[in-house]
Short mmCIF file of C-alpha atoms in Angstrom, two decimals:
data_model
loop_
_atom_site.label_atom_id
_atom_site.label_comp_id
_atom_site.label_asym_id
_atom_site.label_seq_id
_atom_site.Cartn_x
_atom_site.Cartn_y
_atom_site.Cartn_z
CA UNK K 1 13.61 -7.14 14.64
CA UNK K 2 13.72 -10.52 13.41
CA UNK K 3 15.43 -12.73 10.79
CA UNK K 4 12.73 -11.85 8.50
CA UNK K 5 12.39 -8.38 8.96
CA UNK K 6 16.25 -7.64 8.83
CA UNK K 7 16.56 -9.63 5.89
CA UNK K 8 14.01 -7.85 4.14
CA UNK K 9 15.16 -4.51 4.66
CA UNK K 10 18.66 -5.71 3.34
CA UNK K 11 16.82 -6.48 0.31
CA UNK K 12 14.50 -3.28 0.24
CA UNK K 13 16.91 -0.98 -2.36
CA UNK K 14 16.40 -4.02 -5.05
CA UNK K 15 12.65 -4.41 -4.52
CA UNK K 16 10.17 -2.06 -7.11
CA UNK K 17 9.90 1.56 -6.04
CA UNK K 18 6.62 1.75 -5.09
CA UNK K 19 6.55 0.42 -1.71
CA UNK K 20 9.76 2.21 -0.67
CA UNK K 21 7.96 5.27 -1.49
CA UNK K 22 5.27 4.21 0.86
CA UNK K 23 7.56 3.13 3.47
CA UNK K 24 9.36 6.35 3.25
CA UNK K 25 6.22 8.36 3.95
CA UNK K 26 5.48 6.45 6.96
CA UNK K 27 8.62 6.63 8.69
CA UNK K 28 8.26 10.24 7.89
CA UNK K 29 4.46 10.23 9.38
CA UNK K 30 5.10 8.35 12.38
CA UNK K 31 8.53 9.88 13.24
CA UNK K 32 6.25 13.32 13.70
CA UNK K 33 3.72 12.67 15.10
CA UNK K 34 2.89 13.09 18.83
CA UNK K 35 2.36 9.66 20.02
CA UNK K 36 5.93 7.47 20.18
CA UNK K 37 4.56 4.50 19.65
CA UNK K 38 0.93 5.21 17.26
CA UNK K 39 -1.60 2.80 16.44
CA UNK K 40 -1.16 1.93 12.27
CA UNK K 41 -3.73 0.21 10.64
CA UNK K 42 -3.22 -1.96 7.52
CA UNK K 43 -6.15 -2.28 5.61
CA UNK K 44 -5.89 -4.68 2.58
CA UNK K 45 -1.90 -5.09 3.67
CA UNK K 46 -1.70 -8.73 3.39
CA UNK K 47 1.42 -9.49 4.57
CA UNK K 48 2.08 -5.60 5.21
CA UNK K 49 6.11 -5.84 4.18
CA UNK K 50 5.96 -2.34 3.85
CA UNK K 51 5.08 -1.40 7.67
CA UNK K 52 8.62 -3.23 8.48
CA UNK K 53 10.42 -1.64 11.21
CA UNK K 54 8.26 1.32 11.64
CA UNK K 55 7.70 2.17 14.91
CA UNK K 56 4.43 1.63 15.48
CA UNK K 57 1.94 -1.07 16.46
CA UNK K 58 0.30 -2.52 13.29
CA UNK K 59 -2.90 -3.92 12.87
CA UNK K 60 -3.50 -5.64 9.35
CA UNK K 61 -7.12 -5.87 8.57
CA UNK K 62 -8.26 -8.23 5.44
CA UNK K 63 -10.53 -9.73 3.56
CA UNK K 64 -10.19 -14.11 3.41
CA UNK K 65 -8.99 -15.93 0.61
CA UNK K 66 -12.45 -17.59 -1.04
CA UNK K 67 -12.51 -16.94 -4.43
CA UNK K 68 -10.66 -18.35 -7.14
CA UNK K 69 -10.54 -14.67 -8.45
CA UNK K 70 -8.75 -13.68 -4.81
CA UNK K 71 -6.43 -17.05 -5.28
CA UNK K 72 -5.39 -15.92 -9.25
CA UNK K 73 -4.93 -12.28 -8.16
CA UNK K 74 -2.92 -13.02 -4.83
CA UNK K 75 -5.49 -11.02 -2.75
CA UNK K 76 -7.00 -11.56 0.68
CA UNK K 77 -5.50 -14.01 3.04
CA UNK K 78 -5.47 -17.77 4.32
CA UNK K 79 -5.06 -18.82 7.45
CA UNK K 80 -1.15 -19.69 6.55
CA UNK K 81 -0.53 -16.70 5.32
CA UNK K 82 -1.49 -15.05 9.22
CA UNK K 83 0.71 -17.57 11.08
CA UNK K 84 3.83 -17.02 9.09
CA UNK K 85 3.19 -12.96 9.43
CA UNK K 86 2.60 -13.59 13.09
CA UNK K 87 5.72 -15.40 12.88
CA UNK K 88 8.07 -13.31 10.98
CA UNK K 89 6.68 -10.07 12.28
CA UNK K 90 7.60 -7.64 15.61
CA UNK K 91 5.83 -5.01 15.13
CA UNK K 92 2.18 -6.60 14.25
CA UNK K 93 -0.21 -6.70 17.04
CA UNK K 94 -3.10 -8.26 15.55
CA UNK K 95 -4.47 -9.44 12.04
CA UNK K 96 -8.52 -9.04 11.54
CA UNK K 97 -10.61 -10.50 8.88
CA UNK K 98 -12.78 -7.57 8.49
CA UNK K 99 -14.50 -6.06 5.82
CA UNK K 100 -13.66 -1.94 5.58
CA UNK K 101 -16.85 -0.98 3.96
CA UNK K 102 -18.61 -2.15 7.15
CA UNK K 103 -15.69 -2.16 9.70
CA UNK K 104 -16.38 -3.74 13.04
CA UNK K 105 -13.25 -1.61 14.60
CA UNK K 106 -14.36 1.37 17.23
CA UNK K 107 -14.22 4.62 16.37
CA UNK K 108 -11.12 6.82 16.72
CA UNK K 109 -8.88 3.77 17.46
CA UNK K 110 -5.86 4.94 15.38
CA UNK K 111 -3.29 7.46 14.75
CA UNK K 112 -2.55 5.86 11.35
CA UNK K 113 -3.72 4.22 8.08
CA UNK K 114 -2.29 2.84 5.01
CA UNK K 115 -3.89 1.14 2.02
CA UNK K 116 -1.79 -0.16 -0.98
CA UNK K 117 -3.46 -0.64 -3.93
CA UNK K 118 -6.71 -1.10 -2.40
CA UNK K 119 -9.38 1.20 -3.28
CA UNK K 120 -9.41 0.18 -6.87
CA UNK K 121 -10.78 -3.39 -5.74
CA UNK K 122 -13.55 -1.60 -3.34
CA UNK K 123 -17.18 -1.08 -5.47
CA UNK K 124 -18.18 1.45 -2.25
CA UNK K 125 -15.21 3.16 -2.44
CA UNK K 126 -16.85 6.64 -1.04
CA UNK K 127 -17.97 3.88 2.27
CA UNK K 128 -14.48 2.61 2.85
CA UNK K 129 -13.07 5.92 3.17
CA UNK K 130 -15.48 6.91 5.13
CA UNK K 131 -14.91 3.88 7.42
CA UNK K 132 -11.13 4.77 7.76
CA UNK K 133 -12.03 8.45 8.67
CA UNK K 134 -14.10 6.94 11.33
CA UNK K 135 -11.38 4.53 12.79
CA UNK K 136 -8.75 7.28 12.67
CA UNK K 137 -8.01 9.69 15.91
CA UNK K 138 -8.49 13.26 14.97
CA UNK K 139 -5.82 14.55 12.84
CA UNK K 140 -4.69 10.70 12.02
CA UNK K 141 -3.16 10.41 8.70
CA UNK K 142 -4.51 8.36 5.39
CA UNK K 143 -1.79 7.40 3.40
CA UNK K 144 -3.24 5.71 -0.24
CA UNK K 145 -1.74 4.65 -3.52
CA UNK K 146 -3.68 3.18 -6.06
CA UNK K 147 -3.03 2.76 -10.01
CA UNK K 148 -2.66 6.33 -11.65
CA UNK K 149 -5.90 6.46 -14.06
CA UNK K 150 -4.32 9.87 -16.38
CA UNK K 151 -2.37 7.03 -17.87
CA UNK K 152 -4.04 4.05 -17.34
CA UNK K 153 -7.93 4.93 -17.44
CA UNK K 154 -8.99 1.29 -18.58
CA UNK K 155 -8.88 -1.26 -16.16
CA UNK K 156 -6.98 -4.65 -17.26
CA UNK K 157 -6.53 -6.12 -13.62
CA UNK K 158 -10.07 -8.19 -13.36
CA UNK K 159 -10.80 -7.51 -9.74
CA UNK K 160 -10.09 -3.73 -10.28
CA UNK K 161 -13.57 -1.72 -10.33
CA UNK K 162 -11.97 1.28 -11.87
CA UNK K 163 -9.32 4.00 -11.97
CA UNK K 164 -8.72 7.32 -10.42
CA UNK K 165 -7.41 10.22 -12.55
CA UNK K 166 -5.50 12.70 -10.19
CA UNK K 167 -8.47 15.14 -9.81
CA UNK K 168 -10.92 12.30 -9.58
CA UNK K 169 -9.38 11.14 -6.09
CA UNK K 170 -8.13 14.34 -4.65
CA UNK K 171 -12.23 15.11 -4.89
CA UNK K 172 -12.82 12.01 -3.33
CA UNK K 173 -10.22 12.17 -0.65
CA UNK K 174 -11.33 15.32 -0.36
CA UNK K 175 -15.15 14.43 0.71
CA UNK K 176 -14.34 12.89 3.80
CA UNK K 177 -10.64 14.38 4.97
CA UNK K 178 -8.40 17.38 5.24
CA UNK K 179 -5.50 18.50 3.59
CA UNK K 180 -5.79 16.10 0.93
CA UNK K 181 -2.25 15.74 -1.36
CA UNK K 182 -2.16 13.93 -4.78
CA UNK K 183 0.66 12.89 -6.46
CA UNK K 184 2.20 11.19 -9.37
CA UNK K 185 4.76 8.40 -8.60
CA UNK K 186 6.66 5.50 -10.22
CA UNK K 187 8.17 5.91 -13.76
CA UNK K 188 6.36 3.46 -15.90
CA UNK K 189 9.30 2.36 -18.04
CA UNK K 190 10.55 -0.71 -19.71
CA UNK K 191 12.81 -1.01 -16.36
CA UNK K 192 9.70 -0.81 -14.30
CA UNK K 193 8.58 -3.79 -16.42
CA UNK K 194 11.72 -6.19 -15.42
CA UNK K 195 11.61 -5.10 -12.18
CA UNK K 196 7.69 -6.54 -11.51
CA UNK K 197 9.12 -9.81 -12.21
CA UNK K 198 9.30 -12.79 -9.66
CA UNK K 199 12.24 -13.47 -7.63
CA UNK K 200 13.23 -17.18 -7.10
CA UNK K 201 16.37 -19.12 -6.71
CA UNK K 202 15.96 -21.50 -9.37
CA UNK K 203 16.02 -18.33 -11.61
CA UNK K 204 19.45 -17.06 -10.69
CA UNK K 205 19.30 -14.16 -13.96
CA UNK K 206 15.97 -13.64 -13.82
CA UNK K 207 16.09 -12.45 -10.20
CA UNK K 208 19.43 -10.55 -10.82
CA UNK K 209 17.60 -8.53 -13.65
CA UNK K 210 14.59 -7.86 -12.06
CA UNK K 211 16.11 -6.08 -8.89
CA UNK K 212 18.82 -4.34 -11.02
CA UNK K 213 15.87 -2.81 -12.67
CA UNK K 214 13.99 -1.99 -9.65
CA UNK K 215 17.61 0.34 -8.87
CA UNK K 216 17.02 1.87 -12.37
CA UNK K 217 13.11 2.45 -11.79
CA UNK K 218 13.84 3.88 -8.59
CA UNK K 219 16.79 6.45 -9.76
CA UNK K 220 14.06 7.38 -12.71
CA UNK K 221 10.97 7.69 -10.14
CA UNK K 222 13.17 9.66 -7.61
CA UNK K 223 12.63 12.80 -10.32
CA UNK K 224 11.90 15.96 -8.85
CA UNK K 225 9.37 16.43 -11.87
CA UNK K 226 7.83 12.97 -11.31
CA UNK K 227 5.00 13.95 -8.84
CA UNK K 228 4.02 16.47 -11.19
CA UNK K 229 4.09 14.20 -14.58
CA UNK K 230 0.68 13.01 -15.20
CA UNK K 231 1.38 10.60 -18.17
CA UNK K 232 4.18 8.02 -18.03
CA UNK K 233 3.81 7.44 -14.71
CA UNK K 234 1.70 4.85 -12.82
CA UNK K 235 0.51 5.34 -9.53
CA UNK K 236 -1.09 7.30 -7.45
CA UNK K 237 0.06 8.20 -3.58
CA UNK K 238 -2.07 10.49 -1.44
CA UNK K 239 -2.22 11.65 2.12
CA UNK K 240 -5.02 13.03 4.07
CA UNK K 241 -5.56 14.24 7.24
CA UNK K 242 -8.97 13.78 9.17
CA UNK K 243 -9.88 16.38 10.80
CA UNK K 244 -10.19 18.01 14.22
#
């Protein structure tokens, strides 16, 4: 691993709960599956922190930075942003600019994919999951999360095209894959809140705060009831299966 990476997973208990709970599930994915070393693809990962130290060889694919609504948002990526994750990374393999409504990438090509908060910013969101399907091995895993619409049905990020209640996605999951699973995750509290806040050194207390909450929001989120609790909480995480 490198600096970077090591560094980073020092800091991982402090950062907000949602991407632990996604790195979690991947460890957990990739640690049974067949293949030792599987083929994970990123799509919309940016810098893809949370694919740090899993074993597997990731691919991030993207969408470029050319909009001053991608720029204000932090979405899509510049050419700087691929040479420092080249840099900092061990366990990328390649970065593609590549749109996943109309993927170049073969079919069958990986045993893995993940997609953070992506599919609220896709307008064809019944295409791009039918691109990943296609790109994924049979019996490959789909691994989602995307804002949790039961609680937050209104849109307030600009670039998001809409929300998915709980129902809404497992029946759209459940158009293209198998075994589809939906469910609740990440306490939306006043902790959460703090915890979304910026870390920087010339903000000693503000950082201090913010990843003392993010210990809070993860002790509330780690609820048995949580996937289960429909209102309060605000995301979504589902896994699906293509199949056979």
């Amino acid at each position: 691993m490198t600096a970077f990476e090591l560094a980073y997973r020092c800091a991982e208990p402090f950062l907000p709960p949602l991407y632990g709970s996604v790195r979690r599930q991947l460890l957990e994915i990739t640690r049974s599956g067949a293949s030792a070393r599987p083929e994970l693809l990123d799509v919309g990962g940016r810098k893809s922190h949370y694919t740090i130290g899993v074993p597997a060889n990731v691919t991030i694919s993207e969408l470029p930075r050319e909009t001053e609504t991608q720029a204000a948002l932090g979405l899509g990526v510049t050419d700087e942003m691929v040479s420092r994750t080249r840099a900092r990374r061990s366990n990328v393999r390649e970065i593609l600019l590549d749109d996943m409504t109309r993927s170049r990438l073969p079919d069958a090509c990986f045993d893995l994919a993940v997609a953070v908060e992506v599919l609220e910013h896709v307008e064809e969101d019944g295409l791009f999951l039918h691109e990943v399907a296609r790109v994924l091995r049979p019996g490959g895993v789909f691994l989602m999360t995307t804002p949790n619409g039961d609680t937050t049905p209104t849109p307030h990020n600009a670039d998001h095209k809409r929300h998915y209640t709980r129902a809404q996605l497992h029946e759209l999951l459940g158009a293209v894959f198998d075994d589809v699973r939906v469910e609740y995750a990440v306490v939306g509290s006043r902790f959460r809140r703090v915890g979304l806040r910026s870390w920087s050194a010339r903000h000693p207390l503000r950082t201090m705060a913010s990843m003392g909450a993010n210990v809070i929001n993860r002790i509330e989120s780690a609820r048995a009831d949580v996937p289960a609790r429909a209102i309060g909480t605000r995301h979504l995480i589902a896994r699906a299966v293509r199949g056979r």
